[in-house]
XYZ file of C-alpha atoms in Angstrom:
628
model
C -1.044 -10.767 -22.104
C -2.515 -11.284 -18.788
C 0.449 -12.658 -16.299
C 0.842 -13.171 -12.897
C 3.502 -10.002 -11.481
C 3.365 -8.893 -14.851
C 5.215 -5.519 -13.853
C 3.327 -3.293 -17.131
C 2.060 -0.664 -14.399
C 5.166 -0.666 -12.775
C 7.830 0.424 -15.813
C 7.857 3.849 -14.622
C 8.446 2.992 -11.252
C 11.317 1.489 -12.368
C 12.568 3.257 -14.398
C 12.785 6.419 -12.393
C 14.135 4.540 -9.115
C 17.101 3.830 -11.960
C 17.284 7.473 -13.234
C 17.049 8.781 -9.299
C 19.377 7.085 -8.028
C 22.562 7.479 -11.381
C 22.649 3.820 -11.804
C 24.538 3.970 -14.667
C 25.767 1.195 -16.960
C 25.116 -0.605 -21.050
C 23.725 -3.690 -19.961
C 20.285 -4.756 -18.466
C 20.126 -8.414 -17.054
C 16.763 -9.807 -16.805
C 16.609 -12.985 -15.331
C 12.870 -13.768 -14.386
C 11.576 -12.005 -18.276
C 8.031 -13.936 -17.975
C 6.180 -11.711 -20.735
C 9.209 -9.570 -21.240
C 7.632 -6.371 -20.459
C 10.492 -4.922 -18.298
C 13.414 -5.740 -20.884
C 10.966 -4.838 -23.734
C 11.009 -1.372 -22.060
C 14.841 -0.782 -21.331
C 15.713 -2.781 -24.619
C 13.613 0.719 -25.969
C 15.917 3.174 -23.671
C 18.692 1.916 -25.478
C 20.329 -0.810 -23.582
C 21.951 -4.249 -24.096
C 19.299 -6.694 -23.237
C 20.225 -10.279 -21.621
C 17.504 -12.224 -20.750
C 16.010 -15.691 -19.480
C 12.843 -17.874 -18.454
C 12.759 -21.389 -17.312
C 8.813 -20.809 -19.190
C 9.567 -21.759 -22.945
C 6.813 -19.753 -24.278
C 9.002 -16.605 -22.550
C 11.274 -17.743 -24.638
C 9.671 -17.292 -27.489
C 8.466 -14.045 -26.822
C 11.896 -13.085 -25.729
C 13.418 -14.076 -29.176
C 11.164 -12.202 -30.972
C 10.717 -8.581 -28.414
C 14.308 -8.532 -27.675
C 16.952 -10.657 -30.047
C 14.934 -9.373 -33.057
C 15.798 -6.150 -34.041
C 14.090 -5.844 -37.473
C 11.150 -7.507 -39.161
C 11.619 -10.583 -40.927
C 11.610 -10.311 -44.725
C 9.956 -14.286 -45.341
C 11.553 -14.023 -48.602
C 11.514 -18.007 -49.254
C 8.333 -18.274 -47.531
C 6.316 -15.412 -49.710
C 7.805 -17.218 -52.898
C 6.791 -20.326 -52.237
C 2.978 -19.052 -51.487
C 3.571 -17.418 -54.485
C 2.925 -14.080 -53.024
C 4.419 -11.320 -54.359
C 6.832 -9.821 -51.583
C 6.692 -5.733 -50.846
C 9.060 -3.247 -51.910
C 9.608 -0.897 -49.046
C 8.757 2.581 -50.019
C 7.768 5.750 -48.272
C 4.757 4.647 -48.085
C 5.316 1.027 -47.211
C 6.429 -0.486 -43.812
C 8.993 -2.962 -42.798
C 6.636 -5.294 -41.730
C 4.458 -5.193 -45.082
C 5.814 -8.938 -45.439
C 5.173 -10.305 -42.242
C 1.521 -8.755 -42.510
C 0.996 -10.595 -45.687
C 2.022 -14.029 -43.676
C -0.192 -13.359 -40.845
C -3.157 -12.539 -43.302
C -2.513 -16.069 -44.584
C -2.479 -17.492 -41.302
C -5.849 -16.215 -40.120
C -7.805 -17.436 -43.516
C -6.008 -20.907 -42.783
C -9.329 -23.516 -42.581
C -9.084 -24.771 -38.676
C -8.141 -28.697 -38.109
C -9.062 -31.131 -35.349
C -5.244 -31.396 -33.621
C -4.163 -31.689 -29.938
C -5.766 -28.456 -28.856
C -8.775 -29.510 -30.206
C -8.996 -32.917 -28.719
C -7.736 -31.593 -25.711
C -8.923 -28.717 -24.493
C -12.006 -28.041 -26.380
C -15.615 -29.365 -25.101
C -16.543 -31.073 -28.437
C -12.931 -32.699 -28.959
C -13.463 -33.879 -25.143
C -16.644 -35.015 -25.053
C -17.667 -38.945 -24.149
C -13.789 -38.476 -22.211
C -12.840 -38.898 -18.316
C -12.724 -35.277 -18.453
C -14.250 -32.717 -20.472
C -12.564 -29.621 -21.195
C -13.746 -25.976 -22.044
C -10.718 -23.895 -22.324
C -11.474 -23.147 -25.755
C -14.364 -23.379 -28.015
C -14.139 -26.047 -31.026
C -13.523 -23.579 -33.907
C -10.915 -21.374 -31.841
C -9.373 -24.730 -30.853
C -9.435 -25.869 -34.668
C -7.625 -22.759 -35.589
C -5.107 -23.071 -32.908
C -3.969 -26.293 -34.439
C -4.339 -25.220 -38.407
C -1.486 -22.136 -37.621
C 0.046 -24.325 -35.116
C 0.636 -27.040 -37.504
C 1.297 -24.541 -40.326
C 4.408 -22.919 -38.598
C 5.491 -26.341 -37.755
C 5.444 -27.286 -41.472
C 7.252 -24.704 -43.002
C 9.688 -24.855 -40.296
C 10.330 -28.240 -40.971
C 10.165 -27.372 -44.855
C 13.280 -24.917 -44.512
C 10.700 -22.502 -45.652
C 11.748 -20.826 -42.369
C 14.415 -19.204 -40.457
C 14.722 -19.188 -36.697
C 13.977 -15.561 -36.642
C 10.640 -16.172 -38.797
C 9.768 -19.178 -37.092
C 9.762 -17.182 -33.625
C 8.149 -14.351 -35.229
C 4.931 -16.863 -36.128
C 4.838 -18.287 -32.631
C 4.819 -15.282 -30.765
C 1.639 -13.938 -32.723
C 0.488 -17.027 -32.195
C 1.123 -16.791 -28.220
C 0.119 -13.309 -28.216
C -3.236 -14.205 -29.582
C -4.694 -17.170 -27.454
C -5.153 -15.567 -24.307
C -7.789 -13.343 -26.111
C -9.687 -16.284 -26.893
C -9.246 -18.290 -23.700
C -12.301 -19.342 -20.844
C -9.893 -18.535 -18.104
C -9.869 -16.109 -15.301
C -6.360 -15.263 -16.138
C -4.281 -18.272 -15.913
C -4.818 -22.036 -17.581
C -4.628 -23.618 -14.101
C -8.070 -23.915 -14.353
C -11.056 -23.172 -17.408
C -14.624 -21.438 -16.647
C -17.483 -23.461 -15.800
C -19.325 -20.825 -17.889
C -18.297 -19.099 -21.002
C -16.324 -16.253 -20.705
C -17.656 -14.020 -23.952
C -14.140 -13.443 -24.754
C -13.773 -17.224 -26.208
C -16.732 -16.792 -28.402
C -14.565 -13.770 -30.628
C -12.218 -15.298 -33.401
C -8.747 -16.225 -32.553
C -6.831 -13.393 -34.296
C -2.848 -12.971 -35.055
C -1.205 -9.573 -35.007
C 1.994 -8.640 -36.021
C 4.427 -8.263 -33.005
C 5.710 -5.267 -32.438
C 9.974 -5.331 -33.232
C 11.939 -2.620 -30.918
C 14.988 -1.441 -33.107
C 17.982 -1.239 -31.733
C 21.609 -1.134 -32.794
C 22.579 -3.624 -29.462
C 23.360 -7.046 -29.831
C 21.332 -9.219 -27.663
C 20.875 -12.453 -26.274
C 18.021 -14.674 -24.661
C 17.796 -17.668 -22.641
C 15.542 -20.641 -21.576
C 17.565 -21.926 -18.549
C 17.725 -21.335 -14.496
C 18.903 -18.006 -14.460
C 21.671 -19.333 -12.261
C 23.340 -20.535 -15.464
C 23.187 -17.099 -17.205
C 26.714 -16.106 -15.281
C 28.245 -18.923 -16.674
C 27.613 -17.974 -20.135
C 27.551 -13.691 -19.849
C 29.907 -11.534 -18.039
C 30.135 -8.035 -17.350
C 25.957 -7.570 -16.228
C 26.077 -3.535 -15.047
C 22.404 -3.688 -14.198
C 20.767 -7.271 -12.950
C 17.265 -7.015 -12.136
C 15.086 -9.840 -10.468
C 11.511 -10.318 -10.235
C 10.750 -13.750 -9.262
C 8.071 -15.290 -8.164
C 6.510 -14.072 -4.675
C 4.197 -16.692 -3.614
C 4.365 -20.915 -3.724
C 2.290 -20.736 -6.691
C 5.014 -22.270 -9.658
C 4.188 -20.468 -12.983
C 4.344 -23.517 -15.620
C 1.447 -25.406 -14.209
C -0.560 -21.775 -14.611
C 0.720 -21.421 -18.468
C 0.761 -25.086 -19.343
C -1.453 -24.734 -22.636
C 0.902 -22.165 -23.450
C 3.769 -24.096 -22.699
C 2.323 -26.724 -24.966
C 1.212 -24.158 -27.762
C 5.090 -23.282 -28.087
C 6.740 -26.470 -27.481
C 4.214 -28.212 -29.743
C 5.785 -31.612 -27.934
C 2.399 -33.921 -27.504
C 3.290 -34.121 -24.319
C 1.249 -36.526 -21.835
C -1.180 -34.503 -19.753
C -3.642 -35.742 -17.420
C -6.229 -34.358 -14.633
C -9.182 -32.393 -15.065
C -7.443 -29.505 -16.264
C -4.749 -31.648 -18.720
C -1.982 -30.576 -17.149
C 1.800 -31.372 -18.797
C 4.705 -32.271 -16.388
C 6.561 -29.317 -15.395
C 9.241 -30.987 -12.676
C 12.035 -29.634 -14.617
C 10.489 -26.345 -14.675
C 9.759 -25.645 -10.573
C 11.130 -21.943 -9.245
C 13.266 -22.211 -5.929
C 11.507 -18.953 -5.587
C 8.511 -20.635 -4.586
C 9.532 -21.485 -1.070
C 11.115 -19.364 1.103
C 13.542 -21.320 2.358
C 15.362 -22.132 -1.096
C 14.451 -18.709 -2.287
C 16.532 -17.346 0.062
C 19.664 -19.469 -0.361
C 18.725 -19.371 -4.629
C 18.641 -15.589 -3.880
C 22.284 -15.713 -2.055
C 24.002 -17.918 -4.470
C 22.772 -15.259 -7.044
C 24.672 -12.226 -5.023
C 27.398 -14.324 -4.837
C 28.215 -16.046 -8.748
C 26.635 -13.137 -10.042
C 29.130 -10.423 -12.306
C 27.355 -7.336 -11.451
C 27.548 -3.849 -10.620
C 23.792 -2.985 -9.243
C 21.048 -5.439 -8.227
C 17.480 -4.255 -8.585
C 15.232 -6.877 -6.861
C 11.165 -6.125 -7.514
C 9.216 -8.131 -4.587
C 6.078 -6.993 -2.379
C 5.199 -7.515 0.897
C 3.133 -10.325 0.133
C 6.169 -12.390 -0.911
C 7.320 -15.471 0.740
C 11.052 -14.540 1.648
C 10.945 -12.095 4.306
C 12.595 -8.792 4.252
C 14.897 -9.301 7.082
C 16.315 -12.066 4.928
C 16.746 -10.273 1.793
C 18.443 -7.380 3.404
C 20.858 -9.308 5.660
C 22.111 -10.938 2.135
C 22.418 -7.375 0.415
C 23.799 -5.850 3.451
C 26.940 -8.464 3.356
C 26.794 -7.646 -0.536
C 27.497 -3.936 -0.656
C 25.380 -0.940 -0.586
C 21.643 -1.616 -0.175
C 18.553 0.622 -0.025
C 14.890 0.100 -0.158
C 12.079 2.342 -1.724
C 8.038 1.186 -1.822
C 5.026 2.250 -3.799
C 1.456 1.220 -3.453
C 0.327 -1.341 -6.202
C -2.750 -3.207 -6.818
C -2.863 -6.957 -5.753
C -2.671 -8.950 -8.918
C -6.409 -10.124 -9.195
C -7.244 -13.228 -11.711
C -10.596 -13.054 -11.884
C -12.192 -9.980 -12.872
C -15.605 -10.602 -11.273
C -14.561 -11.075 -7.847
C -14.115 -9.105 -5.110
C -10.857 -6.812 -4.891
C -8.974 -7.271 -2.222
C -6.489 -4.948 -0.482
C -3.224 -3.242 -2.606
C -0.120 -4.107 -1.291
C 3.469 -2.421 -1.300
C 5.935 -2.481 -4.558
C 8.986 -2.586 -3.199
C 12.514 -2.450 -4.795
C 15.798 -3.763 -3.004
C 18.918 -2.117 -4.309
C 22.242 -3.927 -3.992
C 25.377 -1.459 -5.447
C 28.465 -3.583 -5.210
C 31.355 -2.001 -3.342
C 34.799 -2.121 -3.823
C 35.935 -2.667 -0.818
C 39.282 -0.636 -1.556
C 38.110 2.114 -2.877
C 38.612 4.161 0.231
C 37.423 7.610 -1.842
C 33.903 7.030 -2.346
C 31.392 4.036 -3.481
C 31.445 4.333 -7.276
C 32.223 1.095 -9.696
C 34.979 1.530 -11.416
C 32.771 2.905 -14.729
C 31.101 5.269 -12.847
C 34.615 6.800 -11.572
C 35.680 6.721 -15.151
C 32.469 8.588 -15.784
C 33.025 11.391 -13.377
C 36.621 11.745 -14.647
C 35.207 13.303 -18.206
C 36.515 16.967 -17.955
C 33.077 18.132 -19.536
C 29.961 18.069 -17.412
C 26.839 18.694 -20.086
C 23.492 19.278 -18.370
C 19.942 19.809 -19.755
C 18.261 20.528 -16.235
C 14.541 21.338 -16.309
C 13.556 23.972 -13.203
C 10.351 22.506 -13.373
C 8.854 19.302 -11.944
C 11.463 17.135 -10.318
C 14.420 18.086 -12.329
C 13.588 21.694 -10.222
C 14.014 20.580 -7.076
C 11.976 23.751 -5.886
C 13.140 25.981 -8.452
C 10.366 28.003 -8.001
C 11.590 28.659 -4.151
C 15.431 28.441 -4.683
C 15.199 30.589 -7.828
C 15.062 33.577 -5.527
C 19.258 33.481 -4.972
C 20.785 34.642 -7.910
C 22.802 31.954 -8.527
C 21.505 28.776 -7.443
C 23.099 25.668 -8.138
C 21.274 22.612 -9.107
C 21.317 19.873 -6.793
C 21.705 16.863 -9.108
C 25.210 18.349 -10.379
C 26.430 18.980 -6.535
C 25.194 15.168 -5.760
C 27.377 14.329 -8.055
C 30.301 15.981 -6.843
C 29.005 14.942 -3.463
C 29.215 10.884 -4.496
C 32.549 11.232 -5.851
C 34.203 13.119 -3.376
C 32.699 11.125 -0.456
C 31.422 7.618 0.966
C 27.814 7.146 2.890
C 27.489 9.225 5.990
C 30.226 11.318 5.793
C 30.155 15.258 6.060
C 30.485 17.656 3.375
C 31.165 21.567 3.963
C 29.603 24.646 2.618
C 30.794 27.636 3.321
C 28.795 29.809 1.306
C 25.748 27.424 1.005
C 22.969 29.886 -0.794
C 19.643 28.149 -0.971
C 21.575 25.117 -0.312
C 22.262 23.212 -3.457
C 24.914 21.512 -1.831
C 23.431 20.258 1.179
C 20.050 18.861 -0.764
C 22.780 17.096 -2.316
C 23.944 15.638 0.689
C 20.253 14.532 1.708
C 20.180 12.878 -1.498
C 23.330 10.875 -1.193
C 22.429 10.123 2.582
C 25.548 12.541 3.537
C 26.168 14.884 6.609
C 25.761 18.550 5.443
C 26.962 21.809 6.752
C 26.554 25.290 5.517
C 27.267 28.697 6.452
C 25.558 31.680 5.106
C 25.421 35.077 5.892
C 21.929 35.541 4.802
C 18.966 34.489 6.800
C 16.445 34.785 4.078
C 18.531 32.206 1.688
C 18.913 29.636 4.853
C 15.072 30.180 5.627
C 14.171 29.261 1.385
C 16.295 26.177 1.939
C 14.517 25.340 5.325
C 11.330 25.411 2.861
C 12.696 23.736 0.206
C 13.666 20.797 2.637
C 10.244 20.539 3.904
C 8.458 20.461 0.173
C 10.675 18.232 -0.906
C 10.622 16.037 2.208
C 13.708 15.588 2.595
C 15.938 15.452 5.444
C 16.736 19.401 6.591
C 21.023 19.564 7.655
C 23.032 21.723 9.418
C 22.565 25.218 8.419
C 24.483 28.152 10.053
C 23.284 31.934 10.023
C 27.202 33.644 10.145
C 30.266 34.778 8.018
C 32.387 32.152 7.393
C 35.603 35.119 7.951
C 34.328 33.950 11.601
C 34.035 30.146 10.669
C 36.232 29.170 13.811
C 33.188 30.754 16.048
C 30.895 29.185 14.140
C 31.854 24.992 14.540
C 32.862 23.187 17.114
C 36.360 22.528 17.740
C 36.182 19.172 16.850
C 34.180 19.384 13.874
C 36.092 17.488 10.930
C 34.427 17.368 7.316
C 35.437 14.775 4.583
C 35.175 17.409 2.039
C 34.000 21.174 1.013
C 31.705 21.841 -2.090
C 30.942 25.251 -2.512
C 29.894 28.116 -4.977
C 31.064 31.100 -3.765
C 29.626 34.667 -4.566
C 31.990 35.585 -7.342
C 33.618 39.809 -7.021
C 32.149 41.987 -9.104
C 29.770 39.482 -10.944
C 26.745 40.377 -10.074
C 27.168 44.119 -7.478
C 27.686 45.563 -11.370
C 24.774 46.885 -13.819
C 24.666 44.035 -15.919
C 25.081 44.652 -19.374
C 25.190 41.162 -21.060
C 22.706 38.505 -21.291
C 20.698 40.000 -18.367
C 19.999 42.907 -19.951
C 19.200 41.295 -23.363
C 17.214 39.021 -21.164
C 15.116 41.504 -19.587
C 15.976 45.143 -20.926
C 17.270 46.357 -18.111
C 20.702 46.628 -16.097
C 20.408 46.830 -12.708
C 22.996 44.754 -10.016
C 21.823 42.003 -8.229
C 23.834 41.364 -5.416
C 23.777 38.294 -3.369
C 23.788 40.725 -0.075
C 23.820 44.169 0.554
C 26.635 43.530 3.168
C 29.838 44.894 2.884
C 31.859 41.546 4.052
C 29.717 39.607 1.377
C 32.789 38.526 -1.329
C 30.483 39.438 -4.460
C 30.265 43.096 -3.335
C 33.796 43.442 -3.268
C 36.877 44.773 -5.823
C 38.933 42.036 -7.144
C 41.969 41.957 -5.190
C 40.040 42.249 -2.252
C 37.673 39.322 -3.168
C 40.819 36.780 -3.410
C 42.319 37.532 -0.209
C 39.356 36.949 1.189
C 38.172 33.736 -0.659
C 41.758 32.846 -0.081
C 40.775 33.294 4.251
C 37.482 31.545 3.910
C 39.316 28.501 2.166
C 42.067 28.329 4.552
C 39.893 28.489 7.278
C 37.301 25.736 6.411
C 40.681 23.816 5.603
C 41.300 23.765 8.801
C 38.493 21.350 9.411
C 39.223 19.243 6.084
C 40.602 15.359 6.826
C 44.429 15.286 5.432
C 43.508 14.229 1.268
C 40.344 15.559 1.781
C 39.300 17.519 -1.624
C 37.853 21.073 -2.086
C 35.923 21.754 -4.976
C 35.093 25.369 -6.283
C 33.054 26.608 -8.639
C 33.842 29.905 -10.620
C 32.526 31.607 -13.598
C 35.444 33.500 -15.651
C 33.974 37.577 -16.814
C 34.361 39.173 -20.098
C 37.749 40.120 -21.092
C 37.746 44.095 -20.526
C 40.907 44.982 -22.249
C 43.144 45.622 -19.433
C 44.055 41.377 -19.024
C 42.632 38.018 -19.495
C 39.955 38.021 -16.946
C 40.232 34.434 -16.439
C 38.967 34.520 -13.003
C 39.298 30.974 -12.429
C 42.941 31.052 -13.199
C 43.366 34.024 -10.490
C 41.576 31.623 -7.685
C 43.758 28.826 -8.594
C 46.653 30.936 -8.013
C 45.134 32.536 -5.233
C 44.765 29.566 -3.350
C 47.781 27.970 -4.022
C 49.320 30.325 -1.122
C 47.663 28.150 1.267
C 50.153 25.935 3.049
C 49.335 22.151 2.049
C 46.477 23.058 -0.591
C 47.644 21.774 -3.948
C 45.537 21.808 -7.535
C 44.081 18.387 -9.123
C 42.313 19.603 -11.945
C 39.337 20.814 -12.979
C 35.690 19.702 -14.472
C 33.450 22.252 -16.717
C 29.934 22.737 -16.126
C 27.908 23.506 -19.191
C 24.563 24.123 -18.798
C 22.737 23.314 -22.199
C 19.211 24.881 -21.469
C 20.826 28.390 -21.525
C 19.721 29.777 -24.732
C 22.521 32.058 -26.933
C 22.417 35.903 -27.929
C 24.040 37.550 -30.686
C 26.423 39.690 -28.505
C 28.679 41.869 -30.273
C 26.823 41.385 -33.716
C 27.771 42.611 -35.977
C 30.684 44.572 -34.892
C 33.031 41.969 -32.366
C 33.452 38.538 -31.205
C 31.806 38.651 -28.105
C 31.414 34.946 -26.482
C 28.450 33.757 -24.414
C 30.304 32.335 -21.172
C 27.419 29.816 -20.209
C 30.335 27.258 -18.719
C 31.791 27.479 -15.110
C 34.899 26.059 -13.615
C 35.073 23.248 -11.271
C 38.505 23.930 -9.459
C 39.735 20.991 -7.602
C 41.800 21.330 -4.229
C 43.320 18.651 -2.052
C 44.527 19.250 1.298
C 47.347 17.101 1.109
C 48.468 16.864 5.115
């Protein structure tokens, strides 16, 4: 259906602003649904839709695109027609039935009803003011199925969720048939040739879903009253002084089927009760504010352009008092209603992002489910390094153990609040400190390899991102390396794990490849992975208690370790011997751990068929506080 800020060619861009930024959460608020088309598509990613429309005719479509979760069976209906009902079979559909009611529909004989003496040129003629929205016999068979859905509705032959079913493909169908340029504000003087094809109903198309949800046709303002607990509330109301019901009257008339009185050239109904506040900027702002304020949410995702009415200064001075905000843009076409005129400029998408803060949560700036989240012991990934999910895979591939940067944000937003700092002292290619840039954190990382600091220096500037502090040094010399009065919030790192990787490989590697060579992170002889084992915990043990040194008092430290193979002469459980390891450090004390499983690693029969040998593709997390 062509609607004004219909956002169709904007889903993805939704969509991935939600998935970039971890804006978790089960339920998706839509308060401005007009055609539906952005709770149609999360309603298909799985959430709980709410939804509402001051427009009745949204309504309708809501009812059926987002309460309906199944196709109507019509059973009363098809017996009373004395059609025989479908069996579903293999080779059937669920919506055999509510074809055969549509079929009827469309071979319904038309009848001279409102439409027709309305808003048709022959049912207008010899009038005050004669109308061409629709031709007579489209007109005529507006009013037959109109009157038709009334009837059995009336008849009990109906229930609600049939009755909303009918109207939608009803309301679906007329703008197909319509001499408009895109809204009913005004008809065509001439005829478009898309009112001369024959008004046809389709089935609508049900989204399944095993979510409960609920629609409504009142000022969204009201919604809060009636729902609580929104995780996701997203806005898109209108941007200009243009109020939608006078553009969808006919519409509004189609579903409401009220006679209402119309009058004008264009027959316009009374739609006082339906004006937007949004349509000024002056009460869109304050409608806006009173919104931030009754509403129960977690994150606010406002859609607006900068052709809209309320200015940006005054949207972000009422998220700014709100919580976090953040803005992101992308060029869009200007909505255009008539398709033989000339096309004017695009103009810029933009989304506002309000995260509600809890203003004593002095750790970081999660809600309270996305802590809870975090707090699951098990970290499952399915990481692509390709496209976005690689972050520059291709480049930071080159380090033999890079980490990716969505799993160190996350460590990153937990452990940390906006524009704090975050140390690395054995940074890599930098997984950590992308992380930072994406969580608009302070980075700073210390490596003793110039050729893994220079890939991250070009990672930074493919990605476009912003490039942090990265040191050239050994972090044995960290004290010569930072200011004096450097002081970090926390320290994230991966360090090069003894005798890991300076070995032949025998396991996975070699199955991998078919050969068994070392790959060392270094060649240099103070680099931890090319040392023994007692050796490499001492001086893991030094590095910690150095950077420590910079650490807030109850700042964390979080360490990631992969445990070896058992070789018969102990456990080899390395993470256990870093635990214990760094538990000599005066005021260091253990919290826990997470574990990292990385689900795109692919298994190998090793030991087969001889001995259990396990494939180790989980790491440790080991969590530190500094506790003075």
């Amino acid at each position: 259906m062509r609607f004004i800020g219909c956002k169709e060619n904007l889903l993805g861009f939704i969509e991935t602003f939600v998935k970039q930024k971890d804006i978790r959460g089960n339920t998706f608020c839509d308060l401005f649904a007009g055609t539906g088309s952005v709770a149609k598509h999360f309603k298909k990613l799985g959430y709980k839709i709410i939804s509402s429309d001051l427009l009745y005719f949204s309504y309708v479509l809501q009812k059926v695109y987002i309460e309906q979760n199944q196709y109507p069976k019509f059973a009363k209906l098809l017996k009373c027609l004395k059609i025989d009902p479908v069996e579903e079979t293999l080779f059937t559909s669920d919506s055999q039935n509510a074809k055969e009611i549509i079929k009827y529909l469309n071979n319904l004989e038309g009848i001279e009803g409102f439409i027709y003496k309305n808003y048709s040129p022959e049912g207008t003629q010899g009038q005050t003011y004669s109308r061409k929205y629709f031709t007579g016999e489209n007109s005529k068979r507006i009013d037959a199925i109109r009157e038709k859905i009334e009837e059995w509705e009336k008849t009990n032959l109906l229930n609600e969720q049939e009755y909303f079913f009918l109207l939608c493909a009803l309301i679906e169908a007329v703008p197909f048939v319509a001499n408009i340029s895109g809204t009913y504000s005004a008809f065509l003087k001439e005829w478009d040739k898309r009112a001369f094809k024959n008004l046809t109903l389709e089935v609508p198309e049900i989204i399944k879903s095993d979510e409960t949800h609920k629609v409504f046709n009142i000022n969204g303002l009201n919604v809060f009253d009636q729902i609580k607990g929104i995780d996701i509330l997203y806005l898109d109301p209108p941007y200009n002084e243009r109020q939608y019901a006078p553009n969808y009257h006919i519409l509004e008339t189609i579903a409401k089927w009220d006679n209402p009185g119309i009058k004008g050239i264009t027959g316009m109904r009374n739609y006082e009760e339906q004006k937007s506040e949004f349509c000024n900027s002056k009460s869109g702002i304050k409608a806006l504010g009173e919104i931030i304020k009754k509403g129960n949410f977690k994150h606010l995702i406002l859609s607006y352009n900068d052709d809209g009415i309320m200015s940006e200064n005054e949207i972000l001075k009422l998220f700014n008092n709100a919580g976090k905000t953040e803005v992101t843009e992308q060029d869009y076409q200007r909505y255009k209603s008539n398709s033989n005129g000339d096309q004017k400029d695009g103009v810029k998408e933009k989304i506002y992002y309000l995260k509600r803060i809890n203003k004593n949560n002095k750790l970081n700036d999660l809600s309270g489910s996305e802590w809870i989240y975090f707090l699951n012991s098990v970290e499952v990934t399915h990481y692509s390094t390709k496209g976005a999910d690689g972050f520059a895979h291709h480049l930071r591939g080159k380090h033999p153990s890079p980490k990716p940067p969505q799993l160190m944000k996350k460590f990153v937003d937990f452990f940390t609040k906006e524009g704090q700092t975050v140390l690395d002292p054995f940074m890599g290619v930098g997984g950590t400190l992308i992380a930072c840039s994406l969580s608009k954190r302070k980075g700073i990382g210390v490596d003793l390899s110039k050729e893994y600091i220079d890939l991250y220096k070009k990672v930074c500037k493919e990605l476009g991102i912003t490039e942090q502090t990265a040191i050239i040094g050994n972090s044995f010399e960290i004290e010569k390396l930072l200011p004096k009065n450097t002081q970090v919030d926390f320290i994230l790192t991966d360090p090069p794990y003894g005798e890991m990787l300076s070995k032949k490989r025998t396991g996975q590697k070699k199955k991998k490849i078919g050969v068994a060579v070392a790959t060392p992170f270094t060649n240099y002889e103070t680099d931890l992975g090319n040392m023994e084992r007692e050796k490499f915990l001492e001086s893991l043990k030094e590095i910690i208690a150095k950077s420590a040194e910079y650490l807030k008092p109850k700042g964390y430290i979080a360490v990631f370790v992969k445990d070896l193979q058992p070789n018969g002469d102990g456990h080899n459980m390395l993470h256990c011997s870093i635990a214990d390891k760094l538990l000599e450090i005066p005021n260091i004390s253990f919290r826990g751990y997470k574990i990292w499983y990385d689900a795109t690693q692919k298994l190998y029969p090793f030991g087969y068929p001889h001995a259990f040998v396990a494939n180790q593709f989980h790491q440790f997390i080991m969590i530190f506080r500094k506790e003075k």
